[in-house]
PDB file of C-alpha atoms in Angstrom:
ATOM      1  CA  MET A   1      -9.842 174.942 229.763  1.00 52.00           C
ATOM      2  CA  GLY A   2      -9.471 178.647 228.896  1.00 55.00           C
ATOM      3  CA  THR A   3     -11.932 177.917 226.281  1.00 53.00           C
ATOM      4  CA  ILE A   4     -14.563 176.790 228.653  1.00 53.00           C
ATOM      5  CA  ARG A   5     -14.123 179.300 231.088  1.00 48.00           C
ATOM      6  CA  LYS A   6     -14.548 181.798 228.426  1.00 51.00           C
ATOM      7  CA  SER A   7     -17.940 180.158 227.047  1.00 48.00           C
ATOM      8  CA  ILE A   8     -19.271 180.261 230.673  1.00 46.00           C
ATOM      9  CA  ALA A   9     -18.149 183.680 231.619  1.00 47.00           C
ATOM     10  CA  SER A  10     -19.860 184.832 227.860  1.00 47.00           C
ATOM     11  CA  GLY A  11     -23.110 182.713 229.042  1.00 47.00           C
ATOM     12  CA  ILE A  12     -23.261 184.485 232.268  1.00 46.00           C
ATOM     13  CA  SER A  13     -22.752 187.713 230.653  1.00 45.00           C
ATOM     14  CA  LEU A  14     -25.784 187.450 228.087  1.00 42.00           C
ATOM     15  CA  ILE A  15     -28.108 185.876 231.372  1.00 44.00           C
ATOM     16  CA  VAL A  16     -26.700 188.749 233.202  1.00 41.00           C
ATOM     17  CA  ALA A  17     -27.650 191.332 230.038  1.00 42.00           C
ATOM     18  CA  GLY A  18     -31.245 189.313 229.660  1.00 42.00           C
ATOM     19  CA  VAL A  19     -32.226 189.786 233.139  1.00 38.00           C
ATOM     20  CA  VAL A  20     -31.109 193.937 232.667  1.00 38.00           C
ATOM     21  CA  LEU A  21     -33.215 193.467 229.602  1.00 37.00           C
ATOM     22  CA  VAL A  22     -35.915 192.086 230.950  1.00 37.00           C
ATOM     23  CA  VAL A  23     -36.384 193.721 234.625  1.00 37.00           C
ATOM     24  CA  PRO A  24     -37.139 197.840 233.379  1.00 36.00           C
ATOM     25  CA  SER A  25     -40.032 196.218 231.300  1.00 35.00           C
ATOM     26  CA  ALA A  26     -41.465 194.628 234.226  1.00 41.00           C
ATOM     27  CA  VAL A  27     -41.152 198.257 236.599  1.00 42.00           C
ATOM     28  CA  ALA A  28     -44.374 199.460 237.647  1.00 47.00           C
ATOM     29  CA  GLU A  29     -46.051 202.341 235.976  1.00 57.00           C
ATOM     30  CA  GLU A  30     -47.869 205.261 237.082  1.00 64.00           C
ATOM     31  CA  PRO A  31     -51.488 204.844 237.728  1.00 65.00           C
ATOM     32  CA  PRO A  32     -53.661 205.618 235.411  1.00 74.00           C
ATOM     33  CA  ALA A  33     -55.555 209.146 235.968  1.00 78.00           C
ATOM     34  CA  ALA A  34     -58.844 207.767 236.456  1.00 84.00           C
ATOM     35  CA  CYS A  35     -57.486 206.138 239.914  1.00 91.00           C
ATOM     36  CA  GLY A  36     -57.601 209.086 241.674  1.00 91.00           C
ATOM     37  CA  GLY A  37     -61.381 209.704 241.111  1.00 94.00           C
ATOM     38  CA  LEU A  38     -62.198 205.924 241.976  1.00 95.00           C
ATOM     39  CA  VAL A  39     -60.282 205.938 245.229  1.00 96.00           C
ATOM     40  CA  GLY A  40     -61.955 209.119 246.119  1.00 95.00           C
ATOM     41  CA  GLN A  41     -65.023 207.627 245.074  1.00 96.00           C
ATOM     42  CA  LEU A  42     -64.245 204.331 247.308  1.00 97.00           C
ATOM     43  CA  SER A  43     -63.423 206.668 250.232  1.00 96.00           C
ATOM     44  CA  SER A  44     -67.130 208.065 249.815  1.00 96.00           C
ATOM     45  CA  THR A  45     -68.731 204.759 250.425  1.00 97.00           C
ATOM     46  CA  LEU A  46     -66.348 203.207 253.242  1.00 97.00           C
ATOM     47  CA  LYS A  47     -67.851 206.633 255.056  1.00 96.00           C
ATOM     48  CA  GLY A  48     -70.617 205.668 254.439  1.00 96.00           C
ATOM     49  CA  VAL A  49     -70.022 202.170 256.091  1.00 96.00           C
ATOM     50  CA  VAL A  50     -68.950 203.364 259.003  1.00 96.00           C
ATOM     51  CA  ASP A  51     -71.755 206.131 259.404  1.00 95.00           C
ATOM     52  CA  GLY A  52     -74.345 203.532 258.911  1.00 93.00           C
ATOM     53  CA  VAL A  53     -72.312 201.255 261.578  1.00 93.00           C
ATOM     54  CA  VAL A  54     -71.872 203.612 264.397  1.00 93.00           C
ATOM     55  CA  ALA A  55     -75.117 204.946 263.995  1.00 90.00           C
ATOM     56  CA  GLU A  56     -77.756 204.376 266.876  1.00 86.00           C
ATOM     57  CA  PRO A  57     -79.029 202.230 265.968  1.00 84.00           C
ATOM     58  CA  PRO A  58     -77.221 200.546 263.268  1.00 86.00           C
ATOM     59  CA  GLU A  59     -78.910 200.726 259.949  1.00 89.00           C
ATOM     60  CA  GLY A  60     -77.648 197.373 258.384  1.00 87.00           C
ATOM     61  CA  LYS A  61     -79.659 198.374 254.847  1.00 90.00           C
ATOM     62  CA  ALA A  62     -77.686 201.745 254.594  1.00 92.00           C
ATOM     63  CA  VAL A  63     -74.264 199.477 255.354  1.00 93.00           C
ATOM     64  CA  SER A  64     -75.305 196.634 252.604  1.00 93.00           C
ATOM     65  CA  GLU A  65     -75.633 199.164 250.123  1.00 95.00           C
ATOM     66  CA  ALA A  66     -72.728 201.257 250.784  1.00 96.00           C
ATOM     67  CA  LEU A  67     -70.382 197.774 250.905  1.00 96.00           C
ATOM     68  CA  GLY A  68     -72.212 196.844 247.386  1.00 96.00           C
ATOM     69  CA  ASP A  69     -70.681 200.099 246.384  1.00 97.00           C
ATOM     70  CA  SER A  70     -67.758 199.781 247.260  1.00 97.00           C
ATOM     71  CA  LEU A  71     -67.317 195.955 245.583  1.00 96.00           C
ATOM     72  CA  GLY A  72     -68.424 197.790 242.397  1.00 96.00           C
ATOM     73  CA  LEU A  73     -65.649 200.648 242.928  1.00 96.00           C
ATOM     74  CA  LEU A  74     -63.481 197.860 243.653  1.00 96.00           C
ATOM     75  CA  THR A  75     -64.116 196.097 240.506  1.00 95.00           C
ATOM     76  CA  ALA A  76     -64.110 199.577 238.509  1.00 95.00           C
ATOM     77  CA  MET A  77     -60.306 199.762 239.972  1.00 95.00           C
ATOM     78  CA  GLN A  78     -59.436 196.674 238.220  1.00 93.00           C
ATOM     79  CA  GLY A  79     -60.893 197.370 234.714  1.00 91.00           C
ATOM     80  CA  ALA A  80     -59.141 200.900 234.882  1.00 92.00           C
ATOM     81  CA  LYS A  81     -55.757 199.452 235.797  1.00 90.00           C
ATOM     82  CA  CYS A  82     -55.416 200.808 239.214  1.00 92.00           C
ATOM     83  CA  LEU A  83     -55.799 197.089 240.729  1.00 92.00           C
ATOM     84  CA  PRO A  84     -55.000 193.554 239.245  1.00 90.00           C
ATOM     85  CA  VAL A  85     -57.548 191.387 238.457  1.00 86.00           C
ATOM     86  CA  PRO A  86     -57.164 187.463 240.495  1.00 81.00           C
ATOM     87  CA  PRO A  87     -54.820 185.421 238.363  1.00 75.00           C
ATOM     88  CA  VAL A  88     -56.656 182.546 236.876  1.00 68.00           C
ATOM     89  CA  SER A  89     -55.701 179.177 234.794  1.00 72.00           C
ATOM     90  CA  ALA A  90     -57.403 180.140 231.526  1.00 70.00           C
ATOM     91  CA  PRO A  91     -58.595 182.977 229.550  1.00 66.00           C
ATOM     92  CA  ALA A  92     -62.084 182.187 229.015  1.00 67.00           C
ATOM     93  CA  ALA A  93     -63.175 180.809 225.462  1.00 71.00           C
ATOM     94  CA  GLY A  94     -62.739 183.322 222.700  1.00 67.00           C
ATOM     95  CA  SER A  95     -61.287 185.948 225.126  1.00 64.00           C
ATOM     96  CA  PRO A  96     -57.140 187.494 224.786  1.00 60.00           C
ATOM     97  CA  ALA A  97     -55.061 186.364 227.690  1.00 56.00           C
ATOM     98  CA  ALA A  98     -55.035 188.671 230.754  1.00 56.00           C
ATOM     99  CA  GLU A  99     -51.933 190.932 230.733  1.00 56.00           C
ATOM    100  CA  PRO A 100     -49.706 190.625 233.804  1.00 52.00           C
ATOM    101  CA  PHE A 101     -49.961 193.215 236.330  1.00 51.00           C
ATOM    102  CA  LEU A 102     -46.978 195.259 236.224  1.00 51.00           C
ATOM    103  CA  GLY A 103     -47.180 197.273 239.796  1.00 54.00           C
ATOM    104  CA  PRO A 104     -45.677 196.536 242.937  1.00 59.00           C
ATOM    105  CA  GLU A 105     -45.145 193.257 244.366  1.00 70.00           C
ATOM    106  CA  LEU A 106     -47.617 193.465 247.388  1.00 81.00           C
ATOM    107  CA  CYS A 107     -50.465 195.065 245.604  1.00 90.00           C
ATOM    108  CA  PRO A 108     -52.275 191.878 244.063  1.00 91.00           C
ATOM    109  CA  SER A 109     -52.116 190.411 248.035  1.00 91.00           C
ATOM    110  CA  HIS A 110     -53.661 193.300 249.145  1.00 93.00           C
ATOM    111  CA  ALA A 111     -56.181 193.804 246.088  1.00 94.00           C
ATOM    112  CA  MET A 112     -57.931 190.403 247.267  1.00 94.00           C
ATOM    113  CA  ALA A 113     -57.588 191.356 251.090  1.00 96.00           C
ATOM    114  CA  SER A 114     -59.824 194.374 250.323  1.00 96.00           C
ATOM    115  CA  PHE A 115     -62.277 192.476 248.408  1.00 96.00           C
ATOM    116  CA  ALA A 116     -62.216 189.556 251.111  1.00 96.00           C
ATOM    117  CA  GLY A 117     -62.896 191.887 253.507  1.00 97.00           C
ATOM    118  CA  VAL A 118     -65.775 193.959 252.353  1.00 97.00           C
ATOM    119  CA  TYR A 119     -67.501 190.773 251.383  1.00 96.00           C
ATOM    120  CA  SER A 120     -66.871 189.278 254.923  1.00 95.00           C
ATOM    121  CA  VAL A 121     -68.479 192.494 256.446  1.00 95.00           C
ATOM    122  CA  LEU A 122     -71.351 192.412 253.812  1.00 94.00           C
ATOM    123  CA  SER A 123     -72.094 188.728 254.450  1.00 93.00           C
ATOM    124  CA  LYS A 124     -73.143 190.046 258.108  1.00 93.00           C
ATOM    125  CA  VAL A 125     -75.306 192.896 257.610  1.00 91.00           C
ATOM    126  CA  VAL A 126     -77.534 192.107 253.972  1.00 89.00           C
ATOM    127  CA  PRO A 127     -80.765 191.257 254.598  1.00 84.00           C
ATOM    128  CA  GLY A 128     -81.495 188.043 256.465  1.00 84.00           C
ATOM    129  CA  ALA A 129     -78.192 187.731 258.176  1.00 86.00           C
ATOM    130  CA  VAL A 130     -77.589 186.650 261.994  1.00 88.00           C
ATOM    131  CA  PRO A 131     -77.644 190.181 263.521  1.00 85.00           C
ATOM    132  CA  PRO A 132     -73.803 190.480 263.887  1.00 87.00           C
ATOM    133  CA  ASP A 133     -72.417 191.491 267.468  1.00 90.00           C
ATOM    134  CA  LEU A 134     -72.295 194.923 266.783  1.00 90.00           C
ATOM    135  CA  GLY A 135     -68.481 195.209 268.429  1.00 91.00           C
ATOM    136  CA  LYS A 136     -66.984 192.672 266.507  1.00 93.00           C
ATOM    137  CA  LEU A 137     -68.389 194.168 263.448  1.00 93.00           C
ATOM    138  CA  LYS A 138     -66.807 197.343 264.359  1.00 94.00           C
ATOM    139  CA  ASN A 139     -63.947 195.731 264.830  1.00 95.00           C
ATOM    140  CA  GLU A 140     -64.153 194.091 261.496  1.00 96.00           C
ATOM    141  CA  VAL A 141     -65.043 197.252 259.734  1.00 96.00           C
ATOM    142  CA  THR A 142     -61.642 198.757 261.481  1.00 96.00           C
ATOM    143  CA  GLY A 143     -59.753 196.031 259.729  1.00 96.00           C
ATOM    144  CA  VAL A 144     -61.121 196.605 256.829  1.00 97.00           C
ATOM    145  CA  LEU A 145     -60.537 200.329 256.558  1.00 97.00           C
ATOM    146  CA  LYS A 146     -56.696 199.273 257.430  1.00 97.00           C
ATOM    147  CA  THR A 147     -56.912 196.808 254.269  1.00 96.00           C
ATOM    148  CA  VAL A 148     -57.654 199.514 252.055  1.00 97.00           C
ATOM    149  CA  LYS A 149     -55.225 202.005 253.364  1.00 96.00           C
ATOM    150  CA  ASP A 150     -52.287 199.067 252.845  1.00 95.00           C
ATOM    151  CA  LEU A 151     -54.004 199.053 249.583  1.00 94.00           C
ATOM    152  CA  LEU A 152     -53.451 202.320 248.397  1.00 94.00           C
ATOM    153  CA  ALA A 153     -50.140 202.313 249.870  1.00 93.00           C
ATOM    154  CA  ASN A 154     -48.477 199.078 248.363  1.00 92.00           C
ATOM    155  CA  CYS A 155     -50.272 199.941 244.916  1.00 92.00           C
ATOM    156  CA  GLY A 156     -49.137 202.888 244.370  1.00 91.00           C
ATOM    157  CA  LEU A 157     -52.758 204.942 244.607  1.00 93.00           C
ATOM    158  CA  PRO A 158     -53.277 208.573 245.920  1.00 92.00           C
ATOM    159  CA  GLU A 159     -54.906 208.826 249.273  1.00 92.00           C
ATOM    160  CA  PRO A 160     -57.922 210.268 249.120  1.00 93.00           C
ATOM    161  CA  GLU A 161     -58.349 214.354 249.996  1.00 91.00           C
ATOM    162  CA  GLY A 162     -58.684 213.842 253.876  1.00 91.00           C
ATOM    163  CA  GLY A 163     -57.622 210.228 254.557  1.00 92.00           C
ATOM    164  CA  LEU A 164     -59.920 207.288 254.323  1.00 94.00           C
ATOM    165  CA  PRO A 165     -63.035 207.231 257.371  1.00 95.00           C
ATOM    166  CA  THR A 166     -62.197 205.783 260.272  1.00 94.00           C
ATOM    167  CA  VAL A 167     -64.467 204.353 263.084  1.00 93.00           C
ATOM    168  CA  PRO A 168     -64.900 206.443 266.332  1.00 90.00           C
ATOM    169  CA  ALA A 169     -63.194 205.224 269.681  1.00 82.00           C
ATOM    170  CA  PRO A 170     -66.052 203.755 271.566  1.00 72.00           C
ATOM    171  CA  GLY A 171     -67.409 206.791 274.043  1.00 63.00           C
ATOM    172  CA  SER A 172     -66.346 209.219 271.256  1.00 61.00           C
ATOM    173  CA  PRO A 173     -69.508 210.767 269.640  1.00 58.00           C
ATOM    174  CA  SER A 174     -70.544 209.391 266.378  1.00 48.00           C
ATOM    175  CA  PRO A 175     -69.771 211.524 262.988  1.00 49.00           C
ATOM    176  CA  THR A 176     -73.317 211.455 262.156  1.00 43.00           C
ATOM    177  CA  SER A 177     -75.081 211.557 265.896  1.00 39.00           C
ATOM    178  CA  THR A 178     -75.982 214.630 266.745  1.00 37.00           C
ATOM    179  CA  THR A 179     -76.853 215.777 269.979  1.00 36.00           C
ATOM    180  CA  THR A 180     -80.472 216.216 271.154  1.00 36.00           C
ATOM    181  CA  PRO A 181     -81.593 217.574 274.324  1.00 38.00           C
ATOM    182  CA  SER A 182     -83.024 214.666 276.897  1.00 36.00           C
ATOM    183  CA  PRO A 183     -86.381 215.249 277.634  1.00 39.00           C
ATOM    184  CA  THR A 184     -86.913 216.615 281.139  1.00 40.00           C
ATOM    185  CA  THR A 185     -89.395 215.853 283.236  1.00 40.00           C
ATOM    186  CA  THR A 186     -91.046 218.210 284.948  1.00 41.00           C
ATOM    187  CA  SER A 187     -92.704 218.205 288.326  1.00 42.00           C
ATOM    188  CA  ALA A 188     -95.739 219.893 289.276  1.00 44.00           C
ATOM    189  CA  ARG A 189     -94.819 222.554 291.914  1.00 42.00           C
ATOM    190  CA  PRO A 190     -96.900 223.958 294.398  1.00 45.00           C
ATOM    191  CA  THR A 191     -97.803 227.928 293.801  1.00 43.00           C
TER     192      THR A 191
END
């Protein structure tokens, strides 16, 4: 009986030692230096989305172009290893297997949610799309901005200088609007 207990204890010790040896290699590393610049560019393109959505009238072409640029930057962030690439069952023929993403646990889901949110808004503003309800579109853009904010926090990426843009509340002046005096009508007065 004593030999069996020693064997089990030795086996458990080896398993625990193996886990301890494996865990440090799975610890997230600092994001590459390029990530800060890419985050800043993403923030700028998202500001373009907000500016286009709140303009009077909304600028669909500007919004769709800014959203396309946002998708390009999210993809560039994957290429720079700031964000994970989606999991695939097998690599393409002749290409090496993708390295597993060694980052925070919630990062992959937030990365995919950011792509999904941008694609969702883009599908509503591309040329040929049915004109969206402006209130719902603003709410959806607000949701995308929140998802990107969560992405930055959960992927260990730096927040851009000045933070991410926000969609102004209804009734507040838009960031791109300028106040112009309204035309006044003059009435003829007897002299």
